[in-house]
């Protein structure tokens, strides 16, 4: 799945400070609405090294923080009206990583944003799950607006950001002077891909 990073604060080649490496993952879990599904997910990632895993399509209702018996924490941003859903997003992290958390913003059932303070530097992680190709263009534009709403804090504080998740779009390979995607994409860029690249 694609990950987009903000080029507003690229690392300086003359920066001699010790660099911190974090492993950020994202996955479409296709449902974590039952205890068994959640237990299966935790078993599958037990041997994976990560700081935070962004989750798409959790299908868990409501906006909540759940401390799990496995010493991990799940933040879920889902619908609050009780309606069946194939969306909902979340962030899964250890208690140790949770201590570095400054705050979480539950934007919608398709966008969640978290801000971390790591060695006196702030980092924003935005997890998303875009509408599928069967959704209307208005639905997709609303989704992009929700991402921009999540980025307001990031832009105001000029902090690095990671936008990750299931974008349900095809961006293909990079064109001239494009910085948001590399040369390894597949397929032909579609209208959703064009709209997605406007987030730069």
CSV table of C-alpha atoms in Angstrom, one decimal:
chain,number,residue,atom,x,y,z
A,1,UNK,CA,0.0,0.0,0.0
A,2,UNK,CA,1.3,3.5,-0.8
A,3,UNK,CA,2.7,5.8,1.8
A,4,UNK,CA,3.0,9.6,1.3
A,5,UNK,CA,5.5,11.8,3.2
A,6,UNK,CA,5.7,15.5,3.4
A,7,UNK,CA,8.7,17.1,1.7
A,8,UNK,CA,8.4,20.2,3.7
A,9,UNK,CA,11.0,19.2,6.2
A,10,UNK,CA,13.6,17.0,4.4
A,11,UNK,CA,16.6,15.9,6.5
A,12,UNK,CA,19.6,18.0,6.1
A,13,UNK,CA,22.8,16.4,4.9
A,14,UNK,CA,24.7,18.4,7.5
A,15,UNK,CA,22.4,17.2,10.3
A,16,UNK,CA,24.8,15.5,12.8
A,17,UNK,CA,22.1,14.5,15.3
A,18,UNK,CA,21.5,10.8,15.9
A,19,UNK,CA,18.8,9.7,13.7
A,20,UNK,CA,15.9,7.6,15.0
A,21,UNK,CA,14.5,4.9,12.7
A,22,UNK,CA,10.9,3.9,13.1
A,23,UNK,CA,9.0,1.2,11.3
A,24,UNK,CA,5.6,2.3,10.3
A,25,UNK,CA,3.3,-0.2,8.7
A,26,UNK,CA,-0.2,-0.1,7.2
A,27,UNK,CA,-2.6,-2.9,6.3
A,28,UNK,CA,-6.2,-3.5,5.2
A,29,UNK,CA,-7.4,-5.9,7.9
A,30,UNK,CA,-10.9,-6.5,6.4
A,31,UNK,CA,-12.5,-6.5,9.8
A,32,UNK,CA,-11.5,-6.5,13.4
A,33,UNK,CA,-15.0,-6.3,14.8
A,34,UNK,CA,-14.8,-9.6,16.8
A,35,UNK,CA,-12.5,-10.7,19.5
A,36,UNK,CA,-11.4,-13.7,17.4
A,37,UNK,CA,-10.5,-11.4,14.4
A,38,UNK,CA,-8.5,-9.2,16.7
A,39,UNK,CA,-6.7,-12.1,18.3
A,40,UNK,CA,-5.9,-13.5,14.9
A,41,UNK,CA,-4.5,-10.1,13.8
A,42,UNK,CA,-2.3,-9.8,17.0
A,43,UNK,CA,-1.0,-13.4,16.4
A,44,UNK,CA,-0.1,-12.5,12.8
A,45,UNK,CA,1.9,-9.4,13.7
A,46,UNK,CA,3.6,-10.9,16.8
A,47,UNK,CA,6.9,-11.4,15.0
A,48,UNK,CA,6.8,-8.2,13.0
A,49,UNK,CA,9.0,-5.3,14.1
A,50,UNK,CA,7.0,-2.0,14.1
A,51,UNK,CA,6.4,1.2,16.0
A,52,UNK,CA,2.8,1.8,14.7
A,53,UNK,CA,0.5,-0.1,12.4
A,54,UNK,CA,-2.2,1.9,10.6
A,55,UNK,CA,-5.3,-0.2,10.1
A,56,UNK,CA,-7.9,0.2,7.2
A,57,UNK,CA,-11.3,-1.3,7.2
A,58,UNK,CA,-11.5,-2.3,10.9
A,59,UNK,CA,-15.3,-2.4,10.7
A,60,UNK,CA,-15.3,-1.4,14.3
A,61,UNK,CA,-18.0,1.1,15.3
A,62,UNK,CA,-17.4,4.2,17.5
A,63,UNK,CA,-14.4,6.3,18.3
A,64,UNK,CA,-12.5,4.7,21.1
A,65,UNK,CA,-9.2,3.7,22.8
A,66,UNK,CA,-8.9,0.1,23.7
A,67,UNK,CA,-6.0,-1.2,25.9
A,68,UNK,CA,-5.5,-4.8,25.0
A,69,UNK,CA,-4.4,-7.6,27.3
A,70,UNK,CA,-1.4,-8.1,25.0
A,71,UNK,CA,0.1,-4.7,26.2
A,72,UNK,CA,-0.8,-3.0,23.0
A,73,UNK,CA,-3.3,-0.2,22.4
A,74,UNK,CA,-5.8,0.2,19.6
A,75,UNK,CA,-7.3,3.5,18.6
A,76,UNK,CA,-10.4,3.2,16.4
A,77,UNK,CA,-12.2,5.8,14.4
A,78,UNK,CA,-15.5,4.4,13.3
A,79,UNK,CA,-19.1,5.3,12.6
A,80,UNK,CA,-21.1,6.4,15.6
A,81,UNK,CA,-24.6,5.8,14.2
A,82,UNK,CA,-24.5,2.0,14.5
A,83,UNK,CA,-24.9,1.6,10.7
A,84,UNK,CA,-23.1,-1.4,9.1
A,85,UNK,CA,-19.8,-0.3,7.5
A,86,UNK,CA,-16.9,-1.5,5.4
A,87,UNK,CA,-14.8,1.4,6.4
A,88,UNK,CA,-13.4,2.5,9.8
A,89,UNK,CA,-9.7,3.1,10.5
A,90,UNK,CA,-7.4,2.6,13.4
A,91,UNK,CA,-3.8,2.8,14.9
A,92,UNK,CA,-2.2,-0.1,16.7
A,93,UNK,CA,0.8,0.5,18.9
A,94,UNK,CA,2.7,-0.8,22.0
A,95,UNK,CA,2.2,0.8,25.4
A,96,UNK,CA,5.8,2.1,25.0
A,97,UNK,CA,4.9,3.9,21.8
A,98,UNK,CA,1.7,5.1,23.3
A,99,UNK,CA,3.7,7.0,26.0
A,100,UNK,CA,5.1,9.1,23.1
A,101,UNK,CA,1.6,10.0,21.9
A,102,UNK,CA,0.7,13.7,22.2
A,103,UNK,CA,-2.9,13.3,20.9
A,104,UNK,CA,-5.3,11.5,18.6
A,105,UNK,CA,-7.9,13.2,16.3
A,106,UNK,CA,-10.8,11.0,15.2
A,107,UNK,CA,-11.6,12.8,11.9
A,108,UNK,CA,-14.1,10.4,10.4
A,109,UNK,CA,-14.6,6.7,9.8
A,110,UNK,CA,-12.0,7.0,7.0
A,111,UNK,CA,-9.4,9.2,8.6
A,112,UNK,CA,-7.5,9.2,11.9
A,113,UNK,CA,-4.5,11.3,12.9
A,114,UNK,CA,-2.0,10.9,15.7
A,115,UNK,CA,0.8,13.2,16.8
A,116,UNK,CA,3.9,11.8,18.5
A,117,UNK,CA,6.8,13.4,20.4
A,118,UNK,CA,10.0,11.4,19.8
A,119,UNK,CA,13.3,12.7,21.1
A,120,UNK,CA,11.8,16.2,21.3
A,121,UNK,CA,10.7,16.1,17.7
A,122,UNK,CA,7.1,15.8,16.6
A,123,UNK,CA,5.7,13.4,14.0
A,124,UNK,CA,2.2,13.2,12.6
A,125,UNK,CA,0.8,9.9,11.3
A,126,UNK,CA,-2.5,9.9,9.3
A,127,UNK,CA,-4.2,6.6,8.5
A,128,UNK,CA,-6.8,6.5,5.8
A,129,UNK,CA,-9.2,4.2,4.0
A,130,UNK,CA,-10.5,5.8,0.7
A,131,UNK,CA,-14.0,5.0,-0.7
A,132,UNK,CA,-13.9,2.3,-3.4
A,133,UNK,CA,-14.4,2.9,-7.1
A,134,UNK,CA,-18.2,2.3,-6.7
A,135,UNK,CA,-18.5,5.5,-4.5
A,136,UNK,CA,-19.4,8.8,-6.1
A,137,UNK,CA,-16.9,11.5,-6.9
A,138,UNK,CA,-18.5,13.6,-4.2
A,139,UNK,CA,-17.7,10.9,-1.6
A,140,UNK,CA,-14.1,10.8,-2.8
A,141,UNK,CA,-13.7,14.6,-2.7
A,142,UNK,CA,-15.2,14.5,0.8
A,143,UNK,CA,-12.6,12.0,1.8
A,144,UNK,CA,-9.8,14.2,0.4
A,145,UNK,CA,-11.2,17.1,2.4
A,146,UNK,CA,-11.1,15.0,5.6
A,147,UNK,CA,-7.4,14.3,4.9
A,148,UNK,CA,-6.8,18.0,4.5
A,149,UNK,CA,-8.6,18.6,7.8
A,150,UNK,CA,-6.2,16.1,9.5
A,151,UNK,CA,-3.2,17.9,8.0
A,152,UNK,CA,-4.1,21.4,9.4
A,153,UNK,CA,-2.3,20.7,12.7
A,154,UNK,CA,0.7,19.3,10.8
A,155,UNK,CA,1.0,22.3,8.5
A,156,UNK,CA,0.6,24.8,11.4
A,157,UNK,CA,3.4,23.2,13.4
A,158,UNK,CA,5.5,22.5,10.3
A,159,UNK,CA,6.1,18.9,11.5
A,160,UNK,CA,6.9,15.9,9.3
A,161,UNK,CA,3.9,13.7,8.4
A,162,UNK,CA,3.2,10.3,7.1
A,163,UNK,CA,-0.1,9.6,5.3
A,164,UNK,CA,-0.6,5.9,4.8
A,165,UNK,CA,-3.4,3.5,4.2
A,166,UNK,CA,-5.7,2.0,1.5
A,167,UNK,CA,-6.2,4.8,-1.1
A,168,UNK,CA,-8.2,2.8,-3.6
A,169,UNK,CA,-6.6,4.7,-6.4
A,170,UNK,CA,-4.0,4.0,-9.2
A,171,UNK,CA,-1.2,6.6,-9.6
A,172,UNK,CA,1.1,4.5,-11.8
A,173,UNK,CA,4.6,5.7,-12.3
A,174,UNK,CA,5.9,9.2,-11.6
A,175,UNK,CA,5.8,11.9,-14.3
A,176,UNK,CA,8.0,14.9,-14.9
A,177,UNK,CA,8.8,16.8,-11.7
A,178,UNK,CA,6.5,14.7,-9.5
A,179,UNK,CA,7.8,14.0,-6.0
A,180,UNK,CA,4.8,12.1,-4.4
A,181,UNK,CA,5.4,8.8,-6.3
A,182,UNK,CA,8.4,6.9,-7.6
A,183,UNK,CA,9.1,4.9,-10.8
A,184,UNK,CA,7.8,1.6,-9.5
A,185,UNK,CA,4.1,2.1,-9.6
A,186,UNK,CA,1.9,-0.2,-11.7
A,187,UNK,CA,-1.1,0.4,-13.9
A,188,UNK,CA,-2.4,3.5,-15.7
A,189,UNK,CA,-3.2,6.5,-13.6
A,190,UNK,CA,-6.9,6.9,-13.1
A,191,UNK,CA,-9.1,9.9,-12.1
A,192,UNK,CA,-8.8,9.0,-8.4
A,193,UNK,CA,-5.0,8.8,-8.7
A,194,UNK,CA,-5.0,12.3,-10.2
A,195,UNK,CA,-7.1,13.6,-7.4
A,196,UNK,CA,-4.9,11.9,-4.8
A,197,UNK,CA,-1.7,13.5,-6.1
A,198,UNK,CA,-3.2,16.9,-5.4
A,199,UNK,CA,-2.5,16.3,-1.8
A,200,UNK,CA,1.2,17.2,-2.3
